[in-house]
Amino acid sequence: MNDSDLERYSRQLLVPGFELEGQEALAAASVLIVGCGGLGALAAQYLAAAGIGELVLVDADRIELSNLPRQIAYTEDDIGRFKVEVLAERLGAMNSAMTVVHHSIAFDESSGLGLLSAVDAVVDGTDNHAARLLIDRFTVQSELPWFMGAAVQMAGQNIAFTGMREEGCYHCLAPEHVGDNNGGCAALGILGPVVATVALRQVLDVLAALTGVGTVPWGILRQYDFRANTTAALPLQRRAGCVVCDPDLKTPM
Ligand SMILES: [Zn+2]
């Protein structure tokens, strides 16, 4: 770490438990951001600012006018461009020392495993149940931790899963047969600060996992009701017979 890095990161280097070791661990880490909307773009910005070594961005969408109230990485001039292209430019300008790789494709059955091959963790910035089920399955197979987040209207939730899923998995929480019951923010609406708060809870968990600064609440679902101003923390229960995480039933996928 050179003098410029020491100055740049001086405030976080002072945080007990983060310090030089945490900064170096962060600089050596690569994180995949699946979905670069309200959750993923903000998470990427904060990880870039903190000094992450590499981010891999995946999103097939282009920027729309209706994204701007919450996806604050993007501006009016960006409308029509791929989110990952614009975000990669912004992140590169924020922190020239980091590596940004971007793919304007969906995280799906054919692309998923390959995208996980060289990263240390995955941040969920998607907006649907099917994509999260896929992230869950592929990260079990790759033994990678992932950080789920979701938000709609005035509510949100997030949970962190270890690579080994001893705490249970997303399939235990929301099995395959449970469909998207929220309809997503396109149908039901969302406030910018709601999705941003959830994104930053994901980032705090990622920083704790990568650097050891703080305890990651693995397998604890945190639910935020911003209308009533309440938070609940519910420990996940591993579901016996879960095809993804039950050690007796784990099937090659
Ligand atoms: Zn499970």
CSV table of C-alpha atoms and ligand atoms in Angstrom, one decimal:
chain,number,residue,atom,x,y,z
A,1,MET,CA,0.0,0.0,0.0
A,2,ASN,CA,1.5,3.4,-1.1
A,3,ASP,CA,1.2,6.8,0.6
A,4,SER,CA,-1.7,7.7,-1.6
A,5,ASP,CA,-3.6,4.6,-0.5
A,6,LEU,CA,-2.8,5.3,3.1
A,7,GLU,CA,-4.3,8.8,2.8
A,8,ARG,CA,-7.2,7.7,0.7
A,9,TYR,CA,-8.3,5.0,3.1
A,10,SER,CA,-7.1,6.7,6.3
A,11,ARG,CA,-10.5,6.9,7.9
A,12,GLN,CA,-11.4,3.3,7.5
A,13,LEU,CA,-7.9,2.2,8.4
A,14,LEU,CA,-8.6,3.7,11.8
A,15,VAL,CA,-11.6,1.5,12.4
A,16,PRO,CA,-10.7,-1.2,14.9
A,17,GLY,CA,-10.8,-4.6,13.3
A,18,PHE,CA,-10.6,-3.2,9.8
A,19,GLU,CA,-7.1,-1.6,9.7
A,20,LEU,CA,-4.3,-2.5,7.3
A,21,GLU,CA,-5.2,-6.2,7.2
A,22,GLY,CA,-8.8,-5.5,6.3
A,23,GLN,CA,-7.8,-3.0,3.6
A,24,GLU,CA,-5.4,-5.5,2.0
A,25,ALA,CA,-7.9,-8.3,2.2
A,26,LEU,CA,-10.4,-6.1,0.4
A,27,ALA,CA,-7.9,-5.2,-2.3
A,28,ALA,CA,-7.3,-8.9,-2.9
A,29,ALA,CA,-11.0,-9.7,-3.2
A,30,SER,CA,-13.3,-10.0,-6.2
A,31,VAL,CA,-17.1,-9.7,-5.9
A,32,LEU,CA,-19.8,-10.5,-8.5
A,33,ILE,CA,-22.7,-8.1,-8.6
A,34,VAL,CA,-25.7,-9.8,-10.2
A,35,GLY,CA,-28.1,-7.1,-11.3
A,36,CYS,CA,-27.0,-3.4,-11.4
A,37,GLY,CA,-30.2,-1.6,-10.4
A,38,GLY,CA,-31.1,-0.1,-7.1
A,39,LEU,CA,-29.4,-2.7,-5.0
A,40,GLY,CA,-26.5,-3.8,-7.1
A,41,ALA,CA,-25.3,-0.4,-8.5
A,42,LEU,CA,-25.2,1.2,-5.0
A,43,ALA,CA,-23.5,-1.9,-3.5
A,44,ALA,CA,-20.9,-1.7,-6.3
A,45,GLN,CA,-20.3,2.0,-5.7
A,46,TYR,CA,-19.6,1.5,-2.0
A,47,LEU,CA,-17.4,-1.5,-2.6
A,48,ALA,CA,-15.4,0.4,-5.2
A,49,ALA,CA,-15.1,3.4,-2.9
A,50,ALA,CA,-13.9,1.2,0.0
A,51,GLY,CA,-11.1,-0.3,-2.1
A,52,ILE,CA,-12.3,-3.7,-3.4
A,53,GLY,CA,-9.8,-5.2,-5.8
A,54,GLU,CA,-12.3,-6.4,-8.5
A,55,LEU,CA,-15.9,-6.2,-9.3
A,56,VAL,CA,-17.7,-8.3,-11.9
A,57,LEU,CA,-20.9,-6.6,-13.1
A,58,VAL,CA,-23.7,-8.6,-14.7
A,59,ASP,CA,-27.0,-7.1,-16.0
A,60,ALA,CA,-28.7,-7.3,-19.4
A,61,ASP,CA,-30.8,-4.2,-18.9
A,62,ARG,CA,-30.5,-0.7,-20.3
A,63,ILE,CA,-31.0,2.4,-18.2
A,64,GLU,CA,-34.6,3.8,-18.2
A,65,LEU,CA,-36.0,7.1,-17.0
A,66,SER,CA,-37.9,5.3,-14.3
A,67,ASN,CA,-34.7,4.0,-12.8
A,68,LEU,CA,-33.3,7.4,-11.9
A,69,PRO,CA,-35.1,8.1,-8.6
A,70,ARG,CA,-33.2,5.3,-6.9
A,71,GLN,CA,-30.3,4.2,-9.2
A,72,ILE,CA,-28.2,7.2,-8.5
A,73,ALA,CA,-25.1,6.0,-10.3
A,74,TYR,CA,-27.0,6.9,-13.5
A,75,THR,CA,-27.9,10.2,-15.1
A,76,GLU,CA,-30.3,11.4,-17.7
A,77,ASP,CA,-27.6,11.3,-20.4
A,78,ASP,CA,-27.2,7.5,-19.7
A,79,ILE,CA,-30.7,6.5,-20.7
A,80,GLY,CA,-30.7,3.8,-23.3
A,81,ARG,CA,-27.2,2.6,-22.5
A,82,PHE,CA,-26.4,-0.7,-20.8
A,83,LYS,CA,-26.3,-0.4,-17.0
A,84,VAL,CA,-23.1,-2.4,-16.7
A,85,GLU,CA,-21.2,-0.2,-19.3
A,86,VAL,CA,-22.2,3.0,-17.5
A,87,LEU,CA,-21.5,1.6,-14.1
A,88,ALA,CA,-18.1,0.3,-15.1
A,89,GLU,CA,-17.2,3.8,-16.3
A,90,ARG,CA,-18.4,5.4,-13.1
A,91,LEU,CA,-16.6,2.9,-10.9
A,92,GLY,CA,-13.4,3.3,-12.9
A,93,ALA,CA,-13.5,7.0,-12.4
A,94,MET,CA,-14.2,6.6,-8.7
A,95,ASN,CA,-11.3,4.2,-8.1
A,96,SER,CA,-8.7,3.8,-10.9
A,97,ALA,CA,-6.8,1.1,-9.0
A,98,MET,CA,-9.6,-1.5,-9.1
A,99,THR,CA,-10.5,-3.9,-11.9
A,100,VAL,CA,-14.0,-3.8,-13.3
A,101,VAL,CA,-15.3,-6.5,-15.6
A,102,HIS,CA,-18.7,-6.2,-17.0
A,103,HIS,CA,-21.2,-8.4,-18.9
A,104,SER,CA,-24.4,-7.1,-20.5
A,105,ILE,CA,-26.0,-10.6,-20.2
A,106,ALA,CA,-28.4,-12.2,-17.8
A,107,PHE,CA,-27.2,-14.5,-14.9
A,108,ASP,CA,-28.9,-17.6,-16.0
A,109,GLU,CA,-28.5,-21.4,-16.4
A,110,SER,CA,-25.9,-21.1,-19.1
A,111,SER,CA,-23.9,-18.1,-17.8
A,112,GLY,CA,-24.2,-18.5,-14.0
A,113,LEU,CA,-21.5,-21.0,-13.2
A,114,GLY,CA,-18.9,-19.4,-15.4
A,115,LEU,CA,-19.5,-16.0,-13.9
A,116,LEU,CA,-18.7,-17.5,-10.4
A,117,SER,CA,-15.5,-19.1,-11.4
A,118,ALA,CA,-13.1,-16.4,-10.3
A,119,VAL,CA,-14.9,-14.4,-7.5
A,120,ASP,CA,-14.9,-14.6,-3.7
A,121,ALA,CA,-18.5,-13.6,-3.0
A,122,VAL,CA,-21.8,-12.7,-4.8
A,123,VAL,CA,-24.1,-9.7,-4.1
A,124,ASP,CA,-27.7,-10.2,-5.1
A,125,GLY,CA,-28.9,-7.1,-6.9
A,126,THR,CA,-31.7,-8.9,-8.8
A,127,ASP,CA,-35.4,-8.2,-8.5
A,128,ASN,CA,-36.9,-11.7,-8.7
A,129,HIS,CA,-37.2,-15.0,-7.0
A,130,ALA,CA,-36.1,-17.2,-9.9
A,131,ALA,CA,-32.8,-15.4,-10.3
A,132,ARG,CA,-32.1,-15.8,-6.5
A,133,LEU,CA,-32.9,-19.5,-6.7
A,134,LEU,CA,-30.3,-19.8,-9.4
A,135,ILE,CA,-27.7,-17.8,-7.5
A,136,ASP,CA,-28.4,-20.1,-4.5
A,137,ARG,CA,-27.9,-23.3,-6.4
A,138,PHE,CA,-24.8,-22.2,-8.3
A,139,THR,CA,-23.1,-20.7,-5.2
A,140,VAL,CA,-23.7,-23.9,-3.3
A,141,GLN,CA,-22.0,-25.8,-6.1
A,142,SER,CA,-19.1,-23.2,-6.1
A,143,GLU,CA,-19.0,-23.1,-2.3
A,144,LEU,CA,-19.2,-19.3,-2.4
A,145,PRO,CA,-21.0,-17.0,0.1
A,146,TRP,CA,-23.8,-14.8,-1.2
A,147,PHE,CA,-25.6,-11.8,0.1
A,148,MET,CA,-29.3,-11.7,-0.8
A,149,GLY,CA,-31.3,-8.4,-0.7
A,150,ALA,CA,-34.8,-7.5,-1.7
A,151,ALA,CA,-37.0,-4.4,-1.4
A,152,VAL,CA,-40.5,-3.3,-2.5
A,153,GLN,CA,-42.6,-0.3,-1.6
A,154,MET,CA,-41.6,0.5,2.0
A,155,ALA,CA,-40.1,-2.9,3.0
A,156,GLY,CA,-37.0,-4.8,2.5
A,157,GLN,CA,-35.0,-7.8,3.7
A,158,ASN,CA,-31.5,-9.3,3.5
A,159,ILE,CA,-29.7,-12.4,4.5
A,160,ALA,CA,-26.1,-13.7,4.1
A,161,PHE,CA,-25.4,-17.3,3.3
A,162,THR,CA,-22.0,-19.1,3.8
A,163,GLY,CA,-20.5,-21.1,1.0
A,164,MET,CA,-21.2,-24.4,2.8
A,165,ARG,CA,-24.8,-23.5,3.8
A,166,GLU,CA,-24.6,-25.0,7.3
A,167,GLU,CA,-27.1,-22.4,8.3
A,168,GLY,CA,-29.6,-23.5,5.5
A,169,CYS,CA,-30.0,-21.9,2.1
A,170,TYR,CA,-32.3,-19.7,0.1
A,171,HIS,CA,-34.3,-22.7,-1.0
A,172,CYS,CA,-35.0,-23.5,2.7
A,173,LEU,CA,-36.3,-19.9,3.1
A,174,ALA,CA,-38.3,-19.7,-0.2
A,175,PRO,CA,-38.7,-23.1,-1.9
A,176,GLU,CA,-39.0,-23.4,-5.7
A,177,HIS,CA,-42.7,-23.7,-5.7
A,178,VAL,CA,-43.2,-20.3,-4.0
A,179,GLY,CA,-43.5,-17.9,-6.8
A,180,ASP,CA,-42.7,-14.2,-6.9
A,181,ASN,CA,-45.4,-13.1,-4.6
A,182,ASN,CA,-44.5,-9.4,-4.5
A,183,GLY,CA,-44.6,-8.8,-8.2
A,184,GLY,CA,-41.5,-6.7,-8.0
A,185,CYS,CA,-41.0,-3.0,-7.8
A,186,ALA,CA,-42.1,-2.4,-11.4
A,187,ALA,CA,-45.6,-3.5,-10.4
A,188,LEU,CA,-45.8,-2.4,-6.8
A,189,GLY,CA,-43.4,0.5,-6.5
A,190,ILE,CA,-40.4,1.3,-4.3
A,191,LEU,CA,-38.8,4.3,-2.6
A,192,GLY,CA,-35.2,5.0,-3.3
A,193,PRO,CA,-33.9,5.2,0.3
A,194,VAL,CA,-35.6,1.8,1.0
A,195,VAL,CA,-33.7,-0.1,-1.6
A,196,ALA,CA,-30.5,1.9,-0.7
A,197,THR,CA,-30.7,0.9,2.9
A,198,VAL,CA,-31.0,-2.7,2.1
A,199,ALA,CA,-28.1,-2.4,-0.4
A,200,LEU,CA,-25.9,-0.9,2.3
A,201,ARG,CA,-26.8,-3.7,4.8
A,202,GLN,CA,-25.6,-6.1,2.1
A,203,VAL,CA,-22.4,-4.1,1.7
A,204,LEU,CA,-21.7,-4.1,5.5
A,205,ASP,CA,-22.1,-7.9,5.5
A,206,VAL,CA,-19.7,-8.2,2.5
A,207,LEU,CA,-17.1,-6.0,4.2
A,208,ALA,CA,-17.4,-8.0,7.4
A,209,ALA,CA,-17.1,-11.3,5.6
A,210,LEU,CA,-14.0,-10.2,3.5
A,211,THR,CA,-12.2,-8.3,6.2
A,212,GLY,CA,-13.4,-9.6,9.6
A,213,VAL,CA,-14.5,-6.1,10.7
A,214,GLY,CA,-17.7,-7.2,12.5
A,215,THR,CA,-19.7,-10.3,12.7
A,216,VAL,CA,-21.7,-11.5,9.7
A,217,PRO,CA,-25.2,-12.6,10.7
A,218,TRP,CA,-25.0,-15.7,8.5
A,219,GLY,CA,-28.4,-17.3,8.1
A,220,ILE,CA,-30.3,-14.5,9.9
A,221,LEU,CA,-33.1,-12.9,7.8
A,222,ARG,CA,-33.4,-9.2,8.6
A,223,GLN,CA,-36.7,-7.7,7.7
A,224,TYR,CA,-37.2,-4.0,7.6
A,225,ASP,CA,-40.6,-2.2,7.7
A,226,PHE,CA,-39.8,1.4,6.9
A,227,ARG,CA,-43.4,2.5,7.2
A,228,ALA,CA,-43.7,1.2,10.8
A,229,ASN,CA,-40.0,1.8,11.4
A,230,THR,CA,-39.4,-1.7,12.7
A,231,THR,CA,-36.8,-4.4,12.1
A,232,ALA,CA,-37.0,-8.1,12.8
A,233,ALA,CA,-34.2,-10.7,12.8
A,234,LEU,CA,-35.3,-14.3,12.1
A,235,PRO,CA,-32.8,-17.2,12.2
A,236,LEU,CA,-33.2,-19.4,9.2
A,237,GLN,CA,-34.1,-23.0,9.8
A,238,ARG,CA,-32.5,-25.6,7.6
A,239,ARG,CA,-35.2,-27.5,5.9
A,240,ALA,CA,-34.8,-31.3,6.2
A,241,GLY,CA,-34.8,-32.8,2.7
A,242,CYS,CA,-33.8,-29.5,1.0
A,243,VAL,CA,-32.4,-30.6,-2.3
A,244,VAL,CA,-29.8,-27.8,-2.3
A,245,CYS,CA,-28.3,-27.8,1.2
A,246,ASP,CA,-29.3,-31.1,3.0
A,247,PRO,CA,-25.9,-32.9,3.2
A,248,ASP,CA,-27.6,-36.2,2.7
A,249,LEU,CA,-29.5,-35.1,-0.4
A,250,LYS,CA,-27.1,-32.7,-2.1
A,251,THR,CA,-27.3,-33.6,-5.7
A,252,PRO,CA,-24.9,-32.7,-8.5
A,253,MET,CA,-26.5,-29.8,-10.4
B,1,ZN,ZN,-31.7,-25.5,1.9
